[in-house]
Coordinates of C-alpha atoms in Angstrom, one line a residue:
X1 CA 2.8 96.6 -19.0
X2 CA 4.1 92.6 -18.6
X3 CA 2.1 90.4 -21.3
X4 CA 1.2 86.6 -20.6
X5 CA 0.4 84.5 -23.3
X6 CA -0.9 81.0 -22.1
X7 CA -1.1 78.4 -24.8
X8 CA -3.3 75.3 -24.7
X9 CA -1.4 71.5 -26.0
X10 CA -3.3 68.6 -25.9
X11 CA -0.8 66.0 -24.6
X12 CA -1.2 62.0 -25.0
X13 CA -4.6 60.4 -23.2
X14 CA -2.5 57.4 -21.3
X15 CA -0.7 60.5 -19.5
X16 CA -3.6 61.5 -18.5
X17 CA -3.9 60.7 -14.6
X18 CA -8.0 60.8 -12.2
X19 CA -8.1 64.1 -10.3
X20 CA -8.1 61.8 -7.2
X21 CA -4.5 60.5 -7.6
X22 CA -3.2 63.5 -7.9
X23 CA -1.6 63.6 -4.8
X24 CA -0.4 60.2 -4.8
X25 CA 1.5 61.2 -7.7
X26 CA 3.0 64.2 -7.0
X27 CA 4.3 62.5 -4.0
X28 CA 5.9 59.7 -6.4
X29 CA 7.3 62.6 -8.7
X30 CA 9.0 64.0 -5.5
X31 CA 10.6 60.6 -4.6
X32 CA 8.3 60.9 -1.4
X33 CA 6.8 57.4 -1.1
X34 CA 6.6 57.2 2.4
X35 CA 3.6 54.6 2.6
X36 CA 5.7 51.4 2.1
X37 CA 8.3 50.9 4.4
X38 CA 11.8 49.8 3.5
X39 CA 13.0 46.3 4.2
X40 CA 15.1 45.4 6.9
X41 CA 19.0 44.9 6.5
X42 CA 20.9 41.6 7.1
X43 CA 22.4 43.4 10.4
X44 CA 19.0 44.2 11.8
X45 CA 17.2 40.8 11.0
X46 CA 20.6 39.1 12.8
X47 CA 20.6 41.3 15.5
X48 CA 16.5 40.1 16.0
X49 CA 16.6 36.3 14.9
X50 CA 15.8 33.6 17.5
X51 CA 18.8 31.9 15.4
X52 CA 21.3 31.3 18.6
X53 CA 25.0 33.1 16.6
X54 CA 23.3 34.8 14.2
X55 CA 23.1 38.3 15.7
X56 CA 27.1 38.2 16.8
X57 CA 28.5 36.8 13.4
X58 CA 26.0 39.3 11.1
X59 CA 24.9 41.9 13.6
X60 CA 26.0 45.4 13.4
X61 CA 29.0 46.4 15.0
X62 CA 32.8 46.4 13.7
X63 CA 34.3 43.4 12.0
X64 CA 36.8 41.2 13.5
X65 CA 38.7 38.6 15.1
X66 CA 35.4 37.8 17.3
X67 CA 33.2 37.9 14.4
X68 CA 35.1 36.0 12.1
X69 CA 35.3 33.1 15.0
X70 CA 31.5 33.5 15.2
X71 CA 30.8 32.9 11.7
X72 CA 33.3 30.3 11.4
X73 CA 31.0 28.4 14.8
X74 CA 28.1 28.9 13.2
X75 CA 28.7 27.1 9.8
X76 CA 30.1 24.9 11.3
X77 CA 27.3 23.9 13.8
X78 CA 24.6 24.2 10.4
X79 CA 26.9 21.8 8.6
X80 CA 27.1 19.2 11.3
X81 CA 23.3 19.3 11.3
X82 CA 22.7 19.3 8.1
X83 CA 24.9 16.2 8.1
X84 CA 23.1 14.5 10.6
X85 CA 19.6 15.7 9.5
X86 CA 21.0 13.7 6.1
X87 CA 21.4 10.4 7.9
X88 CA 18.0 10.8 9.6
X89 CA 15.9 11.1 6.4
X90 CA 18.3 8.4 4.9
X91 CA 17.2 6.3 7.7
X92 CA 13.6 7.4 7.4
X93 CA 13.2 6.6 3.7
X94 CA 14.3 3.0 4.4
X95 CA 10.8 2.3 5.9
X96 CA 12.2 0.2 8.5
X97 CA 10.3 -2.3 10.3
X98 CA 10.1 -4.9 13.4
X99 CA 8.1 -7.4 14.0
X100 CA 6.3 -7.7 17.9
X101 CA 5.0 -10.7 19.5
X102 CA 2.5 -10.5 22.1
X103 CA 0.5 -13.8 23.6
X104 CA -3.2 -12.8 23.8
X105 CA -5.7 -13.1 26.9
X106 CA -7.1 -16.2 27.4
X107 CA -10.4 -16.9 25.8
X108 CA -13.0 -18.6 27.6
X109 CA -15.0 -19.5 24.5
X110 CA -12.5 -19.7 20.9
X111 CA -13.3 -20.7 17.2
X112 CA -12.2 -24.3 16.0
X113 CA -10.1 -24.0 12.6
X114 CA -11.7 -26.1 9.6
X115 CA -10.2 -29.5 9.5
X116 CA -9.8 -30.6 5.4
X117 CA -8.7 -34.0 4.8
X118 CA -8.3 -36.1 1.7
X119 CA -7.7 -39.5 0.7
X120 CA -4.3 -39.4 -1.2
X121 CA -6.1 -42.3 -3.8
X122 CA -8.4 -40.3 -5.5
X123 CA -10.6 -43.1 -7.6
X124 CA -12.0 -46.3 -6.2
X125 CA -11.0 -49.0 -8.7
X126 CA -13.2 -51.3 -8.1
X127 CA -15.8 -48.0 -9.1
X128 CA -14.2 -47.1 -12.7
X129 CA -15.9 -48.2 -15.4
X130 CA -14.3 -48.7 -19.0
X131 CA -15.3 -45.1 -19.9
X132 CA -14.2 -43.4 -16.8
X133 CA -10.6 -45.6 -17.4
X134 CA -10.7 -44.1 -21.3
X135 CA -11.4 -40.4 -20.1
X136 CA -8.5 -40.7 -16.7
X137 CA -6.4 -42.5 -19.1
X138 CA -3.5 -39.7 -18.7
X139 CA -4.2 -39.3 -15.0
X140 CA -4.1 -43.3 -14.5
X141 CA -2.2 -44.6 -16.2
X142 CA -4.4 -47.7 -16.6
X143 CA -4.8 -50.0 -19.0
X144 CA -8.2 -50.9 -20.2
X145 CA -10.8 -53.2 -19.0
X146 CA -11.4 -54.7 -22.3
X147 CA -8.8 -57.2 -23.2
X148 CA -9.4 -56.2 -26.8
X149 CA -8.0 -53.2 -25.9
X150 CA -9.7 -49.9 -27.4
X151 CA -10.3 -49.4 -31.1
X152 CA -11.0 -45.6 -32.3
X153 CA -13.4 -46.6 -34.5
X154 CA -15.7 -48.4 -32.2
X155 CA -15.3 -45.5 -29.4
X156 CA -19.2 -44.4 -28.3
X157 CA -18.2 -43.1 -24.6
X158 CA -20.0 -39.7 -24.1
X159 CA -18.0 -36.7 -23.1
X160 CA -16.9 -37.2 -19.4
X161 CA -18.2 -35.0 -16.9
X162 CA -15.4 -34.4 -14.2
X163 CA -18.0 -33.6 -11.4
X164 CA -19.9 -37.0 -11.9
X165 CA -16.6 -39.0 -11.9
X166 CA -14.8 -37.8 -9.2
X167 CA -18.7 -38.5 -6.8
X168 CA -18.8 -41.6 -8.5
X169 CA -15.4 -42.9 -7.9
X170 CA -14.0 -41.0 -4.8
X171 CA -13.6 -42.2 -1.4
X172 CA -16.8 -41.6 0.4
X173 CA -16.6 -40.3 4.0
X174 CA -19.7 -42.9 5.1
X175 CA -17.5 -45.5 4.3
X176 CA -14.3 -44.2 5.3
X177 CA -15.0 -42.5 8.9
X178 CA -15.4 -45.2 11.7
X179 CA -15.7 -43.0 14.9
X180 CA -15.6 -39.1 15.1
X181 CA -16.1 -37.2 18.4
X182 CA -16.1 -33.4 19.1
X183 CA -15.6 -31.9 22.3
X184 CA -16.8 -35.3 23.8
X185 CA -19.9 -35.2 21.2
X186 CA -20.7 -37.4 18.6
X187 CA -20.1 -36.6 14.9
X188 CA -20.8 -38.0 12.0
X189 CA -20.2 -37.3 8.3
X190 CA -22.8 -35.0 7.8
X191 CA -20.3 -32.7 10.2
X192 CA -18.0 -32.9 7.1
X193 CA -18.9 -30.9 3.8
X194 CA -17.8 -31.9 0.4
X195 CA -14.8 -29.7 -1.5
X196 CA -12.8 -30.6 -4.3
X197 CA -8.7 -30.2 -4.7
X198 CA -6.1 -31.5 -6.4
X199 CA -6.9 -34.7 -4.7
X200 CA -10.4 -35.1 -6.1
X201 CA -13.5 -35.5 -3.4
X202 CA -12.3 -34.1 0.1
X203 CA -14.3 -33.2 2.7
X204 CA -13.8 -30.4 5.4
X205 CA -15.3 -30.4 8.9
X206 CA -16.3 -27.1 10.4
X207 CA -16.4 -25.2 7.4
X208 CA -18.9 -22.7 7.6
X209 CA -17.9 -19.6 8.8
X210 CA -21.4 -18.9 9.8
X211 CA -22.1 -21.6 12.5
X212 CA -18.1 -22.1 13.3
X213 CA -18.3 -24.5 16.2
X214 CA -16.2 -23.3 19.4
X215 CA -14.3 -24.9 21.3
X216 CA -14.6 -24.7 25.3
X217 CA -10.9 -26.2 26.5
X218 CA -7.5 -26.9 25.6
X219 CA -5.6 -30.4 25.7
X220 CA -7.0 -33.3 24.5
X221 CA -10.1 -34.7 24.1
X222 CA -11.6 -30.7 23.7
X223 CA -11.1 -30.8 19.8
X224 CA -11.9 -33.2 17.3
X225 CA -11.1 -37.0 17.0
X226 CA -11.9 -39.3 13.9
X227 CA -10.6 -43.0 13.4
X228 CA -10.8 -43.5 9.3
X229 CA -10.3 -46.6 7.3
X230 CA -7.8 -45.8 4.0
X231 CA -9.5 -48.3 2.3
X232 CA -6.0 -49.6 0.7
X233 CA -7.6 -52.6 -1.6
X234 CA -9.5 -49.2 -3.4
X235 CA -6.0 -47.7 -4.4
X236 CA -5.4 -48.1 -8.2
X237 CA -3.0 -50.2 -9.7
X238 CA 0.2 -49.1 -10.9
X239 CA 1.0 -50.0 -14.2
X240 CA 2.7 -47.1 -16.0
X241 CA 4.2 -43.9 -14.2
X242 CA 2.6 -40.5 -14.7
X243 CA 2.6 -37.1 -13.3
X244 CA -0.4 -38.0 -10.7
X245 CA 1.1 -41.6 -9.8
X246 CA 1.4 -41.7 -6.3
X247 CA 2.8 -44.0 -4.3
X248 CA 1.8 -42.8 -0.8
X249 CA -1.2 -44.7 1.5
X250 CA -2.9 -42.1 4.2
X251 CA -4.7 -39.2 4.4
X252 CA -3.7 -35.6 3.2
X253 CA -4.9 -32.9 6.2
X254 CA -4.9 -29.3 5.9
X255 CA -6.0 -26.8 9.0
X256 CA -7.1 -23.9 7.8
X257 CA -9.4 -20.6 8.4
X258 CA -13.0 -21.1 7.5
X259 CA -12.6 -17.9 5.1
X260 CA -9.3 -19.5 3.2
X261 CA -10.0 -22.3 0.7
X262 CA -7.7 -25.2 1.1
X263 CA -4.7 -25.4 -0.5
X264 CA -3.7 -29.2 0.7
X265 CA -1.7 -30.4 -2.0
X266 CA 1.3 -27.6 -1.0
X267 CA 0.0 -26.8 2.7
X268 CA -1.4 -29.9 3.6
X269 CA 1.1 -32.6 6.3
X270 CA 0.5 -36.1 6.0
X271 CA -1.2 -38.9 7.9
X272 CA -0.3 -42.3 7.8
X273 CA -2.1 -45.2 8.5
X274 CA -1.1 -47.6 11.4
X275 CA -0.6 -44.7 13.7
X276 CA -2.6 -42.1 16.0
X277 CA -1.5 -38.8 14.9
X278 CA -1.5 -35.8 17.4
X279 CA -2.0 -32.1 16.5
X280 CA -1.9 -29.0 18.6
X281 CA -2.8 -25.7 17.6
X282 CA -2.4 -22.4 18.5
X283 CA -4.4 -19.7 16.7
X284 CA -1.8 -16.9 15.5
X285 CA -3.3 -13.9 14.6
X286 CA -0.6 -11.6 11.9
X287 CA -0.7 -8.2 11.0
X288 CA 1.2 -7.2 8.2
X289 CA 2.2 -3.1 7.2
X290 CA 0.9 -2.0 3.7
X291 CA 3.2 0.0 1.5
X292 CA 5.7 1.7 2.0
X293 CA 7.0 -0.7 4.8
X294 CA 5.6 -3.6 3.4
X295 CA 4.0 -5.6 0.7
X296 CA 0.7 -6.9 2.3
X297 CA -2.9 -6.3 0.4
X298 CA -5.1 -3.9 2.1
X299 CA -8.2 -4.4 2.5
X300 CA -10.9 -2.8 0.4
X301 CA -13.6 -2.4 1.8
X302 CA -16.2 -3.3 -0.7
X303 CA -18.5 -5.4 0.4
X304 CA -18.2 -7.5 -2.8
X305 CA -15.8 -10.2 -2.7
X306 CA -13.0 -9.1 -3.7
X307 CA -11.5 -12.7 -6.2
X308 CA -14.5 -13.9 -7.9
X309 CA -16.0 -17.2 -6.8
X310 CA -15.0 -16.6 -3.2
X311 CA -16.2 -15.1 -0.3
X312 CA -12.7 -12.9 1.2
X313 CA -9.6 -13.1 -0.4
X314 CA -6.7 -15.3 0.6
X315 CA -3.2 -16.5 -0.6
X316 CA -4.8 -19.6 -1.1
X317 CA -7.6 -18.2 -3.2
X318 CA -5.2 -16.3 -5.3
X319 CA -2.8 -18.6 -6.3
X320 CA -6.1 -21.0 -7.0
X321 CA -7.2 -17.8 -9.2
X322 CA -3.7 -17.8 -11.0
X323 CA -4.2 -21.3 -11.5
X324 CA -7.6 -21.0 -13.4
X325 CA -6.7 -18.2 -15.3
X326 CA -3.4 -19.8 -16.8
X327 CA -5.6 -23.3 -17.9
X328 CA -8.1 -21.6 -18.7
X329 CA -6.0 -19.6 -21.1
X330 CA -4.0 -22.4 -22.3
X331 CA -7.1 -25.2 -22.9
X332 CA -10.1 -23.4 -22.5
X333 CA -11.4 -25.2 -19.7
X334 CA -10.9 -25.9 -16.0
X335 CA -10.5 -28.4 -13.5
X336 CA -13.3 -29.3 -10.8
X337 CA -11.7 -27.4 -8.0
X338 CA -10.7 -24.2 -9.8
X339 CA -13.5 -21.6 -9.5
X340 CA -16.1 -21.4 -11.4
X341 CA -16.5 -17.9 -12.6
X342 CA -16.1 -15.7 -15.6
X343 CA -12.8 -14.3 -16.7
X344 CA -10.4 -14.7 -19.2
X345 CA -6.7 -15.5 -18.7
X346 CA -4.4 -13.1 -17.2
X347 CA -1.1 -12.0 -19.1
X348 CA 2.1 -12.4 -17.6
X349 CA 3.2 -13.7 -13.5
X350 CA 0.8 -14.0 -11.4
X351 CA 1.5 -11.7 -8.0
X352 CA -0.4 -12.9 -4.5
X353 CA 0.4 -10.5 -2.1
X354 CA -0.3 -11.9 1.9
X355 CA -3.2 -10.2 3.4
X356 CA -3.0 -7.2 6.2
X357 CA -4.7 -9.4 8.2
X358 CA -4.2 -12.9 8.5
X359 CA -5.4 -16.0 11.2
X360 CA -3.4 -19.2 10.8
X361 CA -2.5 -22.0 13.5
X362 CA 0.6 -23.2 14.7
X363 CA 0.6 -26.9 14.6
X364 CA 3.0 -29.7 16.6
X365 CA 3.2 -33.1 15.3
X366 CA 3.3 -36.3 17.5
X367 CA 2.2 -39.8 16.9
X368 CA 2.1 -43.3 18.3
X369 CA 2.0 -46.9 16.9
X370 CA -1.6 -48.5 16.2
X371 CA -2.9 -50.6 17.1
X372 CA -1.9 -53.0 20.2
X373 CA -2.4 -56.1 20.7
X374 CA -5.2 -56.2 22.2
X375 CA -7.3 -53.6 20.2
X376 CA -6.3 -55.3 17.3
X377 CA -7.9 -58.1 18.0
X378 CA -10.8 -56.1 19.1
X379 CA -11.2 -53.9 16.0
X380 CA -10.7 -56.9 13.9
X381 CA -14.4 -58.4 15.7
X382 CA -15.9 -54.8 15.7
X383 CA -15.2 -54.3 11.8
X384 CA -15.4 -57.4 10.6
X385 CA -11.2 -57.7 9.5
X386 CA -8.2 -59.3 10.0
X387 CA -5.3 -57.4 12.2
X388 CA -3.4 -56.9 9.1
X389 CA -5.9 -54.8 7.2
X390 CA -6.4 -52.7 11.2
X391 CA -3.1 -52.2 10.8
X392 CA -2.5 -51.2 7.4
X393 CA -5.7 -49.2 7.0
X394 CA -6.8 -47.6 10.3
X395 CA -5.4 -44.3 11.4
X396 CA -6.5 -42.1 14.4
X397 CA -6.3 -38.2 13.8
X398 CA -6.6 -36.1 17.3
X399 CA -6.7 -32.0 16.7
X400 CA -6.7 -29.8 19.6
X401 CA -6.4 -27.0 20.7
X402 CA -2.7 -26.6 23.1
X403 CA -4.2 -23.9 25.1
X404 CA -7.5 -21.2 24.2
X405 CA -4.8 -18.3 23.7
X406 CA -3.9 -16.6 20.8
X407 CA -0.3 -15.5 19.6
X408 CA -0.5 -12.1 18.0
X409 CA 2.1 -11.2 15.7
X410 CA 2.3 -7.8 14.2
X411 CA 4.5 -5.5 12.0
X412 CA 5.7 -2.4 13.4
X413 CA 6.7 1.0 11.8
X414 CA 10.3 1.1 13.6
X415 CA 10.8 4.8 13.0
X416 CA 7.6 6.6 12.2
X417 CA 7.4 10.6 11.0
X418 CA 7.4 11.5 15.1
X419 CA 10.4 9.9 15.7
X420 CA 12.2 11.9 13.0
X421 CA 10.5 14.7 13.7
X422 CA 11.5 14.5 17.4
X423 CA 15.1 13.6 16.0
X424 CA 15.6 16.7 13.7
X425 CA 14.5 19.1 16.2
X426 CA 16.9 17.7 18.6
X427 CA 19.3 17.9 16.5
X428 CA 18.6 21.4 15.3
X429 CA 19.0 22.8 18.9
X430 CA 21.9 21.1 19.4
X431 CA 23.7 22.3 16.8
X432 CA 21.8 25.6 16.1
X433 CA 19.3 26.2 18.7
X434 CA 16.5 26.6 16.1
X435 CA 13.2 25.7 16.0
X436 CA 10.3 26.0 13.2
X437 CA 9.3 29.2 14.3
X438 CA 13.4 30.2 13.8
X439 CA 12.7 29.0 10.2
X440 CA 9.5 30.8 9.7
X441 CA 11.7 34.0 10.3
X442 CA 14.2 33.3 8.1
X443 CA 11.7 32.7 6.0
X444 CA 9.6 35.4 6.3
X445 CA 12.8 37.7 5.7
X446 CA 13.2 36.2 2.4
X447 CA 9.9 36.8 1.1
X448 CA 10.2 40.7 2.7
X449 CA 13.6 41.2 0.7
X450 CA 12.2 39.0 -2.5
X451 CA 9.1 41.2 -2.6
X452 CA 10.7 44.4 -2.2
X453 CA 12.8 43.9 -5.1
X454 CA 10.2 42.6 -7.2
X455 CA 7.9 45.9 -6.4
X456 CA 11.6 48.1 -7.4
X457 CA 11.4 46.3 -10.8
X458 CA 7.8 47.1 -11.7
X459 CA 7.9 50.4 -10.7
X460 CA 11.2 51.6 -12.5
X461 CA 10.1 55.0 -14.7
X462 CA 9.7 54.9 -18.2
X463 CA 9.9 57.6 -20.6
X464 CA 6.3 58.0 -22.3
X465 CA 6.0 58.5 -25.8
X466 CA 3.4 61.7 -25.7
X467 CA 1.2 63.3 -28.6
X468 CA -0.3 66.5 -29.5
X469 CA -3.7 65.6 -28.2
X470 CA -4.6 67.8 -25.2
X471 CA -3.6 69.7 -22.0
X472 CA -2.5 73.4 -21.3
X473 CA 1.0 74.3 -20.7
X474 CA 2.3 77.9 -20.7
X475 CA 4.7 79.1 -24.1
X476 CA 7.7 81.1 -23.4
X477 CA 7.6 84.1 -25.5
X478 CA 11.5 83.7 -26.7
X479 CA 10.0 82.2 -29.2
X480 CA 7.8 84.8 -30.4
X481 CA 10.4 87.1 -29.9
X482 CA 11.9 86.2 -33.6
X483 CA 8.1 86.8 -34.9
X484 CA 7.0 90.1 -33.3
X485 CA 9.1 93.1 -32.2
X486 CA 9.5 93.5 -28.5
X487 CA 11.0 96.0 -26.2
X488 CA 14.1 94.7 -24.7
X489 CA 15.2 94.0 -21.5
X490 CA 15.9 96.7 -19.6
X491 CA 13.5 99.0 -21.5
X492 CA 10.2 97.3 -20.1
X493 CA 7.3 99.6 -18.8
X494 CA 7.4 100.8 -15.6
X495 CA 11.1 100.6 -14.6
X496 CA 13.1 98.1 -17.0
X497 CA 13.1 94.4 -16.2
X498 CA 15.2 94.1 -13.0
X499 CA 11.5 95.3 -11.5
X500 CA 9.4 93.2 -13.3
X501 CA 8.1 89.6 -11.3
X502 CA 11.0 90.4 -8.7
X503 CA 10.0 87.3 -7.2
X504 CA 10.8 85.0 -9.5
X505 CA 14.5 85.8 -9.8
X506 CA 17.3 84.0 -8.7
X507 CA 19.8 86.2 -7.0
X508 CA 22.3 83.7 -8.7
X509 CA 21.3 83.2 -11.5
X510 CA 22.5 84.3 -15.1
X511 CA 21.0 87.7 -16.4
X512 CA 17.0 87.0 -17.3
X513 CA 15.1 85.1 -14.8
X514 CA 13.1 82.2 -15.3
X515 CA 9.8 84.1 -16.0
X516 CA 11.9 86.8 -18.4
X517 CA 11.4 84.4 -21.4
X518 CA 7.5 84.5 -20.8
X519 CA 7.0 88.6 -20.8
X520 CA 8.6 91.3 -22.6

């Protein structure tokens, strides 16, 4: 009778696989994965791409002369448009710009521009005392009014306040201003407010941007219209040269946006005396293009101003920031028009970008002689002179409007992310006949062929190190053969071996089937 000896091994936990993957892993073992499906060949992907050549230079089918031709088409068509594709983002990156000019509606109703204007003597002489002469000394250029001169020991002037001097000793507008109308109204100089520049006491008409006073027609006699007296027997002596000497008589006039601060002494034109002076405007309204096609400031948005001491930013207020910052860090003070606000001084150049947005006015200049004849004589009996002094002190200034339109001026993107858009896909099916769904395929095959190989390289077989722990295999019994005595092979019970597990014998196989080893 056949014996069967079954042997219990404990083999190595990690080997050790759930009941419920058992099948799963058999079919692994067997090489019988048929879950995940293989990827796709370069012939079939051709012979299905929406890639126009594709399929008849990489498709299946024989190689040849025709094929070869194809392939040779088809690079040649991707390397024109890559080429050109290359120019077109060279182009792009540029940021190219143009500039478009558009003349605005007509306006029944539109804003008068803030008229600043100084005297271009900025003390009174006959209004300097000894001290204020002492103090202004190196802005003068005077000589004392003592003819003792000035002795350091006996100096008992208190410290000079800049504000006080330059009311005290400026031209004042009462004085100065002889006739002023408005849109055929009557002004007067409480139309004008007081601001300080480079030039000492100005004074700026329509400067609030609150109450900014319109103005109804173009031409003139629809804007504003002031006679002034210079007041040339004021203007200081010139004894010694100095950086503020000036040797000018008139009037310094700047026309300007009620939210920019004026800037006269580099943006201002002059007036002279002894003529009527004639200036038309034209409102011009610029947009400018931030980064990357240009340089302008954007605004913030904050609704704090964004300079301190003024209300919106400007070039003007900038550089008059710069200009602070750089006494201030030099002397420790400031002059009477910088502004007055905290901050210390600002390391290295100072950089004022223009605004996005920006309203400034065109201006033609035209004048005539006066006076004549006649109104010499007559202004000489109205203001109690002589024609000489009308003539060397009286000037008329006449600003208008030329006509209530605007001129817009704007920066334009010349080739914006559509155009090159629109510009690479015409290109591309020219040249290739793709679109961006033909690139989603090819890259969608990528990522199939990528991913299968990744998924070959984690599952590759390794050998596991196993350890008598556990499990149950079956022990052939050659082994026991050499410890206890055993019949042999053709001498088994009940016919010899050749009848013993029949079906378990290869009918090719060398003498002993597989199951002889296990039964004697």
């Amino acid at each position: 009778m056949p014996i069967e000896i079954v042997c219990k091994i404990k083999f190595a936990e990690e080997d050790a696989k759930p009941k419920e993957k058992e099948a799963g892993d058999e079919q692994s073992l067997l090489g019988a994965a048929r879950g995940a499906a293989a990827p796709r060949d370069l012939a079939t992907f051709a012979s299905t791409s929406t890639l126009h050549g594709l399929g008849r230079a990489c498709g299946p089918g024989p190689h040849g002369l025709r094929r070869t031709l194809w392939a040779l088409a088809l690079l040649t068509s991707l390397a024109a448009f890559l080429y050109q594709a290359a120019g077109l983002a060279r182009g792009y990156l540029t940021w190219p710009h143009l500039v478009a000019m558009d003349p605005a509606a007509p306006a029944p109703v539109a804003g008068f521009p803030a008229v600043t204007l100084c005297n271009i003597n900025r003390f009174r002489h006959s209004a300097l005392s000894d001290a204020d002469i002492f103090h202004l000394a190196n802005l003068t250029g005077l000589p004392p009014k003592d003819r003792d001169g000035h002795r350091a020991a006996g100096l008992r002037y208190p410290e000079p306040d800049m504000v006080d001097i330059l009311n005290r000793t400026g031209h004042q507008l009462a004085d100065m201003l002889k006739s002023c109308n408005f849109s055929g109204h009557h002004c007067s100089a409480s139309n004008f407010s007081v601001v300080y520049t480079r030039y000492g006491k100005c004074y700026t008409f329509n400067a609030d941007p609150q109450s900014s006073l319109p103005s109804r027609a173009g031409g003139m006699g629809s804007g504003l219209e002031i006679m002034l007296d210079i007041q040339q027997e004021e203007y200081l002596p010139i004894w010694r040269e100095t950086n503020e000497t000036s040797f000018e008589a008139g009037i310094r006039v700047q026309i300007h946006s009620q939210e920019e601060p004026p800037y006269i002494h580099q943006l201002g034109f002059g007036v002279s005396p002894g003529f009527q002076t004639f200036v038309s405007c034209q409102e011009q309204r610029l947009t400018y293009l931030p980064q990357p096609w240009g340089n302008c400031r954007a605004e913030s948005g904050l609704r704090e101003p964004e300079l301190q001491g003024y209300s919106a930013y400007s070039v003007s207020a900038c550089r008059l920031r710069c200009e602070k910052e750089a006494v201030l860090q030099r002397c420790h003070c400031r002059m009477v028009h910088m502004p007055d606000s905290l901050g210390g001084g600002s390391e290295g150049p100072c950089f004022c970008p223009t605004p996005c947005n920006l309203t400034r006015y065109g201006k033609e200049i035209s004048m005539v002689r006066i006076p004549n004849r006649g109104s010499a004589r007559y202004l000489a009996r109205k203001y109690n002179r002589n024609e000489t002094y009308i003539r060397e002190n009286f000037l008329v200034l006449d600003v208008f409007f030329e006509a209530l339109t605007s001129e817009a001026m704007e920066q334009r993107a010349a080739y914006g992310l559509s155009a090159l858009l629109g510009d690479l896909g015409g290109q591309m099916g020219l040249f290739i006949g793709a679109s961006i769904l033909t690139l989603l395929e090819i890259l969608d095959y990528i990522y199939e062929v990528s991913w299968d190989r990744l998924k070959r390289v984690w599952r590759r077989p390794k050998t596991p190190l196993r350890t008598s722990t556990g499990g149950i295999s079956t022990l052939g019994l050659q082994e026991l053969k050499e410890q206890s005595p055993c019949p042999g092979r053709g001498q088994a019970e009940g016919g010899g071996a050749g009848n013993l597990l029949p079906n378990h014998h290869h009918p090719h196989g060398p003498p002993g089937g597989l199951f002889e080893d296990f039964a004697c």
